[in-house]
Coordinates of N, CA and C in Angstrom, one line a residue:
M1 N -154.2 186.4 111.6 CA -153.9 186.1 111.7 C -153.2 186.3 112.6
S2 N -151.4 188.0 114.1 CA -151.5 187.5 114.5 C -151.0 187.0 115.0
L3 N -149.1 185.9 118.9 CA -149.9 184.9 118.4 C -151.2 184.9 119.2
P4 N -151.4 184.5 120.4 CA -152.7 184.2 120.8 C -153.6 185.3 120.8
A5 N -154.7 185.4 120.3 CA -155.8 186.2 120.1 C -156.0 187.5 121.0
L6 N -157.2 187.6 121.5 CA -157.6 188.8 122.1 C -157.0 189.1 123.4
A7 N -156.2 188.1 124.0 CA -155.4 188.4 125.3 C -154.4 189.4 125.0
C8 N -154.0 189.6 123.7 CA -153.1 190.6 123.4 C -153.6 191.0 121.9
V9 N -154.5 191.8 121.8 CA -155.0 192.3 120.6 C -153.9 193.0 119.8
L10 N -152.9 193.4 120.5 CA -151.7 194.0 119.9 C -151.1 193.0 118.9
A11 N -151.3 191.7 119.1 CA -150.7 190.7 118.2 C -151.5 190.9 117.0
V12 N -151.7 192.1 116.7 CA -152.2 192.6 115.4 C -153.5 191.8 114.9
I13 N -153.9 191.9 113.7 CA -155.1 191.3 113.3 C -155.0 189.8 113.3
S14 N -153.9 189.2 113.5 CA -153.8 187.9 113.7 C -154.6 187.3 114.7
M15 N -155.5 188.0 115.2 CA -156.3 187.7 116.4 C -157.1 186.5 116.5
P16 N -156.9 185.3 115.9 CA -156.1 185.2 114.8 C -156.9 185.4 113.5
V17 N -156.3 185.4 112.4 CA -157.0 185.8 111.1 C -158.1 184.8 110.9
L18 N -159.4 185.2 110.9 CA -160.5 184.2 110.9 C -160.6 183.2 109.8
A19 N -160.0 183.7 108.7 CA -160.2 182.7 107.5 C -159.7 181.3 107.9
E20 N -158.8 181.2 108.7 CA -158.3 179.8 109.1 C -158.7 179.5 110.5
R21 N -159.8 180.1 110.9 CA -160.4 179.7 112.2 C -160.7 178.2 112.2
P22 N -160.5 177.4 113.2 CA -160.2 177.9 114.5 C -158.7 177.9 114.8
M23 N -157.8 178.1 113.8 CA -156.4 178.0 114.2 C -155.9 179.3 114.4
V24 N -155.0 179.4 115.4 CA -154.2 180.6 115.7 C -153.0 180.6 114.8
V25 N -152.4 179.4 114.7 CA -151.2 179.3 113.7 C -151.7 179.5 112.2
D26 N -151.0 180.3 111.6 CA -151.3 180.8 110.2 C -150.7 179.8 109.2
D27 N -151.4 179.7 108.1 CA -150.8 178.9 107.0 C -150.1 179.7 105.9
A28 N -149.2 179.0 105.2 CA -148.4 179.7 104.1 C -149.4 179.6 102.8
G29 N -150.3 180.4 102.8 CA -151.3 180.4 101.7 C -151.9 181.9 101.6
T30 N -152.3 182.2 100.4 CA -153.0 183.6 100.2 C -154.2 183.3 99.3
L31 N -155.0 184.4 99.4 CA -156.1 184.4 98.5 C -155.7 184.5 97.0
K32 N -156.5 184.1 96.0 CA -156.1 184.1 94.6 C -156.2 185.7 94.2
R33 N -155.6 185.9 93.1 CA -155.6 187.4 92.7 C -157.2 187.7 92.4
G34 N -157.4 188.8 93.0 CA -158.9 189.3 92.8 C -159.8 188.7 93.9
G35 N -159.3 187.8 94.7 CA -160.3 187.1 95.7 C -160.4 187.9 96.9
A36 N -161.4 187.7 97.7 CA -161.7 188.5 98.9 C -162.2 187.6 100.0
K37 N -162.3 188.1 101.3 CA -162.8 187.4 102.3 C -163.3 188.2 103.4
V38 N -164.4 187.8 104.1 CA -165.1 188.6 105.1 C -165.1 187.6 106.4
E39 N -164.8 188.1 107.6 CA -164.7 187.1 108.6 C -165.3 187.7 109.9
F40 N -165.8 187.0 110.8 CA -166.3 187.4 112.0 C -166.3 186.3 113.0
G41 N -166.0 186.7 114.3 CA -165.9 185.7 115.4 C -166.0 186.2 116.8
W42 N -166.1 185.3 117.7 CA -166.2 185.6 119.1 C -165.1 184.7 119.8
S43 N -164.4 185.3 120.7 CA -163.4 184.6 121.4 C -163.4 184.8 122.8
R44 N -162.7 183.8 123.7 CA -162.6 184.0 125.1 C -161.1 183.6 125.4
D45 N -160.5 184.4 126.2 CA -159.2 184.2 126.8 C -159.3 184.4 128.3
D46 N -159.6 183.3 128.9 CA -159.9 183.3 130.4 C -161.1 184.2 130.7
S47 N -161.0 185.4 131.4 CA -162.1 186.2 131.7 C -162.3 187.4 130.7
L48 N -161.4 187.4 129.7 CA -161.5 188.3 128.6 C -162.3 187.8 127.5
K49 N -163.5 188.5 127.1 CA -164.2 188.0 126.1 C -164.7 189.1 125.1
G50 N -164.7 188.7 123.9 CA -165.0 189.8 122.9 C -165.2 189.3 121.4
F51 N -165.3 190.1 120.6 CA -165.6 189.8 119.2 C -164.4 190.4 118.3
E52 N -164.3 189.8 117.0 CA -163.3 190.3 116.1 C -163.8 190.2 114.7
G53 N -163.3 191.0 113.8 CA -163.8 190.8 112.4 C -162.5 191.1 111.5
A54 N -162.6 190.8 110.3 CA -161.5 191.1 109.4 C -162.0 190.9 107.9
V55 N -161.3 191.7 107.0 CA -161.6 191.6 105.6 C -160.2 191.4 105.0
G56 N -160.1 190.7 103.8 CA -159.0 190.3 103.2 C -159.1 190.5 101.7
Y57 N -158.0 190.7 100.9 CA -158.0 191.0 99.5 C -156.7 190.5 98.9
G58 N -156.8 189.8 97.7 CA -155.6 189.4 97.0 C -155.3 190.4 95.8
P59 N -154.6 191.4 95.9 CA -154.4 192.4 94.7 C -153.6 191.8 93.7
I60 N -152.6 190.9 94.0 CA -151.7 190.3 93.0 C -151.5 188.9 93.5
D61 N -150.9 188.1 92.5 CA -150.6 186.8 92.8 C -149.6 186.6 94.1
N62 N -149.8 185.7 95.0 CA -149.1 185.4 96.1 C -149.0 186.5 97.1
V63 N -149.9 187.5 97.1 CA -149.9 188.6 98.2 C -151.4 188.7 98.6
E64 N -151.5 188.9 100.0 CA -152.8 189.0 100.6 C -152.7 190.2 101.5
L65 N -153.7 191.1 101.5 CA -153.9 192.3 102.4 C -154.9 192.0 103.3
E66 N -154.8 192.3 104.6 CA -155.8 192.1 105.6 C -156.0 193.2 106.6
F67 N -157.2 193.5 106.9 CA -157.6 194.6 107.8 C -158.5 194.0 108.9
G68 N -158.3 194.3 110.1 CA -159.1 193.7 111.2 C -159.4 194.7 112.3
F69 N -160.3 194.2 113.2 CA -160.6 195.0 114.4 C -161.0 194.0 115.4
G70 N -161.0 194.4 116.7 CA -161.5 193.7 117.8 C -161.9 194.5 118.9
R71 N -162.8 193.9 119.8 CA -163.2 194.5 121.1 C -163.4 193.5 122.0
A72 N -162.9 193.6 123.2 CA -163.0 192.6 124.4 C -163.3 193.2 125.7
K73 N -163.8 192.6 126.6 CA -164.2 193.1 127.9 C -163.9 192.1 129.0
D74 N -163.3 192.6 130.1 CA -163.1 191.8 131.3 C -163.9 192.1 132.3
R75 N -165.1 191.6 132.7 CA -166.1 191.9 133.7 C -165.7 191.5 135.1
N76 N -164.6 190.7 135.2 CA -164.1 190.2 136.6 C -163.3 191.2 137.2
E77 N -162.8 192.3 136.4 CA -162.1 193.3 137.1 C -163.0 194.4 137.5
S78 N -162.7 195.3 138.5 CA -163.5 196.3 139.0 C -162.7 197.6 139.1
P79 N -163.0 198.6 138.2 CA -164.1 198.5 137.1 C -163.7 197.6 136.1
S80 N -164.7 197.2 135.2 CA -164.4 196.3 134.1 C -163.4 196.9 133.1
I81 N -162.6 196.2 132.5 CA -161.6 196.5 131.5 C -162.2 196.4 130.1
T82 N -162.1 197.3 129.2 CA -162.5 197.2 127.9 C -161.2 197.3 127.0
V83 N -161.0 196.5 126.1 CA -159.8 196.5 125.1 C -160.4 196.6 123.6
R84 N -159.8 197.7 122.9 CA -160.1 197.8 121.6 C -158.9 197.8 120.7
G85 N -159.0 197.1 119.6 CA -157.8 197.0 118.8 C -158.1 197.0 117.3
M86 N -157.2 197.4 116.5 CA -157.3 197.3 115.0 C -156.0 197.2 114.4
G87 N -156.0 196.6 113.2 CA -154.7 196.3 112.6 C -154.7 196.1 111.1
A88 N -153.7 195.8 110.5 CA -153.4 195.5 109.1 C -152.3 194.7 109.0
A89 N -152.4 193.8 107.8 CA -151.3 192.8 107.7 C -151.0 192.6 106.2
V90 N -149.8 192.2 105.8 CA -149.5 191.9 104.5 C -148.8 190.5 104.5
K91 N -149.3 189.6 103.7 CA -148.8 188.3 103.6 C -148.2 188.1 102.2
W92 N -147.0 187.5 102.1 CA -146.4 187.4 100.8 C -145.8 185.9 100.9
V93 N -146.3 185.0 100.0 CA -146.0 183.6 99.8 C -145.4 183.3 98.5
P94 N -144.2 183.5 98.3 CA -143.6 183.3 96.9 C -143.4 181.8 96.6
L95 N -143.3 181.0 97.6 CA -143.2 179.5 97.3 C -144.5 178.9 97.6
R96 N -145.2 178.4 96.6 CA -146.4 177.7 96.8 C -146.5 176.4 96.1
S97 N -147.1 175.4 96.8 CA -147.2 174.1 96.2 C -148.3 173.4 96.7
E98 N -149.1 172.6 95.7 CA -150.2 171.8 96.2 C -149.8 170.7 97.2
T99 N -148.7 170.1 97.0 CA -148.1 169.1 97.8 C -146.7 169.6 98.0
G100 N -146.1 169.3 99.3 CA -144.8 169.6 99.7 C -144.8 171.0 100.3
L101 N -143.7 171.8 100.2 CA -143.5 172.9 101.0 C -144.0 174.2 100.3
S102 N -144.7 175.0 101.2 CA -145.1 176.4 100.8 C -144.4 177.3 101.9
A103 N -144.0 178.4 101.5 CA -143.3 179.3 102.5 C -143.5 180.8 102.1
G104 N -143.5 181.6 103.2 CA -143.6 183.1 103.0 C -143.4 183.8 104.2
L105 N -143.8 185.1 104.2 CA -143.6 186.1 105.3 C -144.9 186.7 105.6
K106 N -145.1 187.2 106.8 CA -146.2 188.0 107.1 C -145.8 189.3 108.0
Y107 N -146.1 190.4 107.5 CA -145.9 191.6 108.4 C -147.2 192.1 109.0
E108 N -147.3 192.5 110.2 CA -148.6 193.0 110.8 C -148.2 194.3 111.6
Y109 N -149.3 195.2 111.6 CA -149.2 196.3 112.4 C -150.5 196.4 113.2
G110 N -150.4 196.6 114.5 CA -151.6 196.7 115.5 C -151.6 197.8 116.4
R111 N -152.8 198.3 116.7 CA -152.9 199.5 117.6 C -154.0 199.0 118.7
E112 N -153.8 199.1 120.0 CA -154.6 198.6 121.1 C -154.7 199.8 122.0
R113 N -156.0 199.9 122.5 CA -156.3 200.8 123.6 C -157.1 200.1 124.7
V114 N -156.5 200.2 125.9 CA -157.2 199.6 127.1 C -157.9 200.8 127.9
S115 N -159.1 200.5 128.4 CA -159.8 201.6 129.1 C -158.9 202.0 130.2
G116 N -158.8 203.4 130.4 CA -158.0 203.9 131.6 C -156.6 204.0 131.3
E117 N -156.1 203.5 130.1 CA -154.7 203.6 129.8 C -154.5 204.3 128.4
G118 N -153.4 204.4 128.0 CA -153.1 205.0 126.7 C -153.1 203.9 125.6
T119 N -152.8 204.5 124.4 CA -152.7 203.5 123.2 C -151.4 202.9 123.0
S120 N -151.4 201.7 122.7 CA -150.0 200.9 122.4 C -150.1 200.6 120.9
H121 N -148.8 200.5 120.4 CA -148.6 200.2 118.9 C -147.6 199.0 118.9
A122 N -147.8 198.1 118.0 CA -146.9 197.0 117.7 C -146.8 196.7 116.3
N123 N -145.5 196.1 115.9 CA -145.3 195.6 114.6 C -144.8 194.2 114.8
A124 N -145.1 193.3 113.9 CA -144.7 192.0 114.0 C -144.2 191.4 112.6
L125 N -143.3 190.5 112.6 CA -142.8 189.9 111.3 C -142.7 188.5 111.6
A126 N -143.3 187.6 110.7 CA -143.4 186.2 110.9 C -143.0 185.5 109.8
G127 N -142.2 184.4 109.9 CA -142.0 183.4 108.9 C -143.1 182.3 108.9
L128 N -143.6 182.0 107.7 CA -144.7 180.9 107.6 C -144.2 179.8 106.7
A129 N -144.5 178.6 107.2 CA -144.2 177.4 106.4 C -145.3 176.4 106.5
T130 N -145.8 175.8 105.5 CA -146.8 174.8 105.4 C -146.3 173.6 104.6
W131 N -146.5 172.4 105.1 CA -146.1 171.2 104.3 C -147.5 170.4 104.1
S132 N -147.8 170.3 102.8 CA -149.1 169.6 102.4 C -148.8 168.2 101.9
F133 N -149.5 167.2 102.6 CA -149.4 165.9 102.1 C -150.5 165.5 101.0
E134 N -150.2 164.7 100.2 CA -151.1 164.2 99.1 C -152.2 163.7 99.7
A135 N -152.3 163.0 100.9 CA -153.5 162.4 101.4 C -154.5 163.5 102.0
G136 N -153.9 164.8 102.1 CA -154.8 165.9 102.6 C -154.3 166.6 103.9
P137 N -153.7 165.9 104.8 CA -153.3 166.7 106.0 C -152.2 167.8 105.7
R138 N -152.2 168.8 106.5 CA -151.1 169.9 106.3 C -150.7 170.3 107.7
V139 N -149.3 170.6 107.7 CA -148.7 170.9 109.0 C -148.0 172.3 108.8
H140 N -148.3 173.1 109.8 CA -147.9 174.6 109.7 C -146.9 174.9 110.8
L141 N -146.0 175.8 110.4 CA -145.0 176.3 111.4 C -144.9 177.8 111.2
N142 N -145.0 178.6 112.4 CA -144.8 180.0 112.4 C -143.6 180.3 113.4
L143 N -142.8 181.2 113.0 CA -141.8 181.8 113.8 C -141.6 183.3 113.6
G144 N -141.8 184.1 114.7 CA -141.6 185.5 114.5 C -141.3 186.4 115.7
R145 N -141.3 187.6 115.4 CA -141.0 188.5 116.6 C -141.9 189.8 116.4
E146 N -142.4 190.2 117.6 CA -143.3 191.4 117.7 C -142.6 192.5 118.4
W147 N -142.6 193.7 118.0 CA -142.1 194.8 118.6 C -143.2 195.7 119.2
V148 N -143.1 196.0 120.4 CA -144.2 196.9 121.0 C -143.5 198.2 121.4
R149 N -144.0 199.3 120.9 CA -143.4 200.6 121.2 C -143.3 201.0 122.5
D150 N -142.0 201.3 122.9 CA -141.6 201.7 124.2 C -141.6 200.4 125.2
D151 N -141.7 199.3 124.6 CA -141.7 198.0 125.6 C -140.9 196.9 125.0
G152 N -140.0 197.1 124.2 CA -139.2 196.0 123.7 C -139.8 195.0 122.7
H153 N -139.4 193.8 122.7 CA -139.8 192.8 121.7 C -140.1 191.5 122.3
I154 N -141.0 190.8 121.6 CA -141.4 189.3 122.1 C -141.2 188.4 120.9
D155 N -140.5 187.3 121.1 CA -140.5 186.2 120.1 C -141.7 185.2 120.3
F156 N -142.2 184.9 119.2 CA -143.3 183.9 119.3 C -143.2 182.8 118.3
W157 N -144.0 181.7 118.5 CA -143.9 180.6 117.7 C -145.2 179.9 117.7
G158 N -145.4 178.9 116.7 CA -146.6 178.2 116.6 C -146.4 176.9 115.8
V159 N -147.0 175.8 116.0 CA -147.1 174.6 115.2 C -148.4 174.0 115.2
G160 N -149.0 173.8 114.1 CA -150.2 173.2 114.0 C -150.5 172.3 112.8
A161 N -151.6 171.7 112.8 CA -152.0 170.8 111.6 C -153.4 170.7 111.4
D162 N -153.9 170.5 110.3 CA -155.3 170.3 110.0 C -155.5 168.9 109.2
F163 N -156.5 168.2 109.5 CA -156.8 166.8 108.9 C -158.1 166.8 108.4
P164 N -158.3 166.6 107.1 CA -159.7 166.3 106.6 C -160.3 165.1 107.1
L165 N -161.5 165.2 107.8 CA -162.2 164.0 108.2 C -163.2 163.5 107.2
T166 N -163.9 164.4 106.5 CA -164.7 164.1 105.4 C -164.6 165.2 104.3
V167 N -165.4 165.3 103.3 CA -165.3 166.4 102.3 C -165.5 167.8 103.0
R168 N -166.3 167.8 104.0 CA -166.7 169.1 104.6 C -166.1 169.4 106.0
W169 N -165.7 168.3 106.6 CA -165.2 168.5 108.1 C -163.6 168.4 108.0
Q170 N -163.1 169.3 108.9 CA -161.7 169.3 109.2 C -161.4 169.4 110.7
L171 N -160.4 168.6 111.1 CA -160.0 168.6 112.5 C -158.7 169.5 112.5
T172 N -158.5 170.3 113.6 CA -157.3 171.1 113.7 C -156.7 170.9 115.2
I173 N -155.4 170.9 115.2 CA -154.7 170.8 116.5 C -153.5 171.7 116.4
E174 N -153.2 172.3 117.5 CA -152.0 173.3 117.5 C -151.6 173.5 118.8
T175 N -150.2 174.0 118.8 CA -149.6 174.6 120.1 C -148.9 175.8 119.7
F176 N -148.9 176.8 120.6 CA -148.3 178.1 120.3 C -148.0 179.0 121.5
G177 N -147.0 179.9 121.4 CA -146.8 180.6 122.6 C -145.6 181.6 122.3
E178 N -145.1 182.2 123.4 CA -144.2 183.2 123.3 C -142.9 182.8 124.2
K179 N -141.8 183.4 124.0 CA -140.6 183.2 124.7 C -140.8 183.5 126.1
H180 N -140.2 182.6 127.0 CA -140.3 182.8 128.5 C -141.8 182.5 129.0
A181 N -142.6 181.9 128.2 CA -143.9 181.6 128.6 C -144.2 180.2 128.2
G182 N -145.1 179.4 128.9 CA -145.5 178.1 128.6 C -146.4 178.1 127.4
P183 N -146.6 177.0 126.7 CA -147.3 176.9 125.4 C -148.8 176.8 125.8
D184 N -149.6 177.4 124.9 CA -151.1 177.1 124.8 C -151.3 176.0 123.8
R185 N -152.4 175.2 124.0 CA -152.8 174.1 123.1 C -154.2 174.3 122.9
Q186 N -154.6 173.9 121.6 CA -155.8 174.1 121.2 C -156.4 173.1 120.1
I187 N -157.6 172.6 120.2 CA -158.2 171.6 119.3 C -159.6 172.2 118.7
G188 N -159.8 172.0 117.5 CA -161.0 172.5 117.0 C -161.4 171.8 115.7
L189 N -162.7 172.3 115.2 CA -163.3 171.7 114.1 C -163.7 172.8 113.1
R190 N -163.7 172.5 111.8 CA -164.0 173.4 110.8 C -165.0 172.8 109.9
Y191 N -166.1 173.4 109.5 CA -167.1 172.8 108.6 C -167.5 173.7 107.4
E192 N -167.4 173.2 106.2 CA -167.7 174.1 105.0 C -169.1 173.8 104.6
I193 N -170.0 174.8 104.9 CA -171.4 174.8 104.6 C -171.7 174.7 103.1
F194 N -171.0 175.6 102.3 CA -170.9 175.6 100.9 C -169.6 176.1 100.5
K195 N -169.3 176.2 99.2 CA -168.0 176.4 98.8 C -167.6 177.8 99.1
G196 N -166.5 178.0 99.9 CA -166.0 179.2 100.4 C -166.6 179.8 101.7
F197 N -167.6 179.2 102.3 CA -168.3 179.5 103.4 C -168.1 178.6 104.6
K198 N -167.4 178.9 105.7 CA -167.0 178.0 106.7 C -167.5 178.5 108.0
V199 N -167.8 177.6 108.9 CA -168.0 177.9 110.3 C -166.9 177.0 111.1
S200 N -166.6 177.5 112.2 CA -165.6 176.7 113.1 C -165.7 177.1 114.5
G201 N -164.9 176.2 115.3 CA -164.9 176.5 116.7 C -163.7 175.7 117.3
A202 N -163.2 176.2 118.5 CA -162.1 175.5 119.1 C -162.0 175.8 120.5
V203 N -161.4 174.9 121.3 CA -161.2 175.2 122.7 C -159.7 174.7 122.9
G204 N -159.2 175.4 124.1 CA -157.8 175.0 124.5 C -157.6 175.5 125.8
R205 N -156.2 175.2 126.3 CA -155.9 175.4 127.6 C -154.4 175.8 127.6
G206 N -154.0 176.7 128.5 CA -152.5 177.0 128.6 C -152.3 178.2 129.6
N207 N -151.1 178.1 130.3 CA -150.7 179.0 131.2 C -151.8 179.4 132.3
D208 N -152.5 178.3 132.8 CA -153.6 178.5 133.7 C -154.8 179.3 133.1
R209 N -155.0 179.2 131.9 CA -156.1 179.9 131.2 C -156.9 179.0 130.4
T210 N -158.1 179.4 130.3 CA -159.0 178.6 129.1 C -159.2 179.5 128.1
I211 N -159.1 178.9 126.8 CA -159.3 179.7 125.6 C -160.3 179.0 124.7
A212 N -161.1 179.9 124.0 CA -162.1 179.2 123.1 C -162.5 180.2 122.1
N213 N -163.0 179.8 120.9 CA -163.5 180.7 119.9 C -164.4 180.1 118.9
V214 N -165.3 180.8 118.3 CA -166.2 180.4 117.3 C -166.2 181.5 116.2
G215 N -166.4 181.1 115.0 CA -166.2 182.1 113.8 C -166.8 181.6 112.7
V216 N -167.1 182.5 111.7 CA -167.6 182.3 110.3 C -166.7 183.1 109.4
A217 N -166.5 182.5 108.2 CA -165.6 183.0 107.2 C -166.2 182.9 105.8
W218 N -166.2 183.8 105.0 CA -166.7 183.7 103.6 C -165.6 184.1 102.7
E219 N -165.0 183.2 101.8 CA -164.1 183.6 100.9 C -164.6 183.5 99.5
F220 N -164.5 184.5 98.7 CA -165.1 184.6 97.4 C -164.3 185.3 96.3

């Protein structure tokens, strides 16, 4: 999960966490105890294009562990730039509700290497909140801070919502960004092929950039 994706793979594995693709904004929810997930996707942030993957596990109630990796390339630069990243995250959601408010915290660590440059490290902590309506829609709020070693900190935020269109289709909309930067906006669709297996895609725009992603996620 993670805010905007591969443009800053440092924003840990939130790149974003694919289980909730196509959303960058994370929800206040975790896997069930003993549950697992496997995820893979492709994303574009302007001229930077690449892939990312993640696995997750729920060791105990209300806690989820995530591990992820990503690789992206910008061929518009000369020479081309390659970005490699990996990270881990712990999500804790002590307040959970089928309807109404769910809330928790997410800590992430990420490491990124850009071709021709050194390795950077970052830590991030975010507060997560989700309000679930009886009719099905959910609204999500993220507020957090990321610390980049030897480069200070960045405050980030995100607001999003998902709406069930049918039993299998969901519409997602969101806006997210960082302090001192304009917001990015994105809209997407998610489709559940069978229980626990979803495909999704989204497109967006912000800060004179075009962003897009497609992904698959299997939760079991």
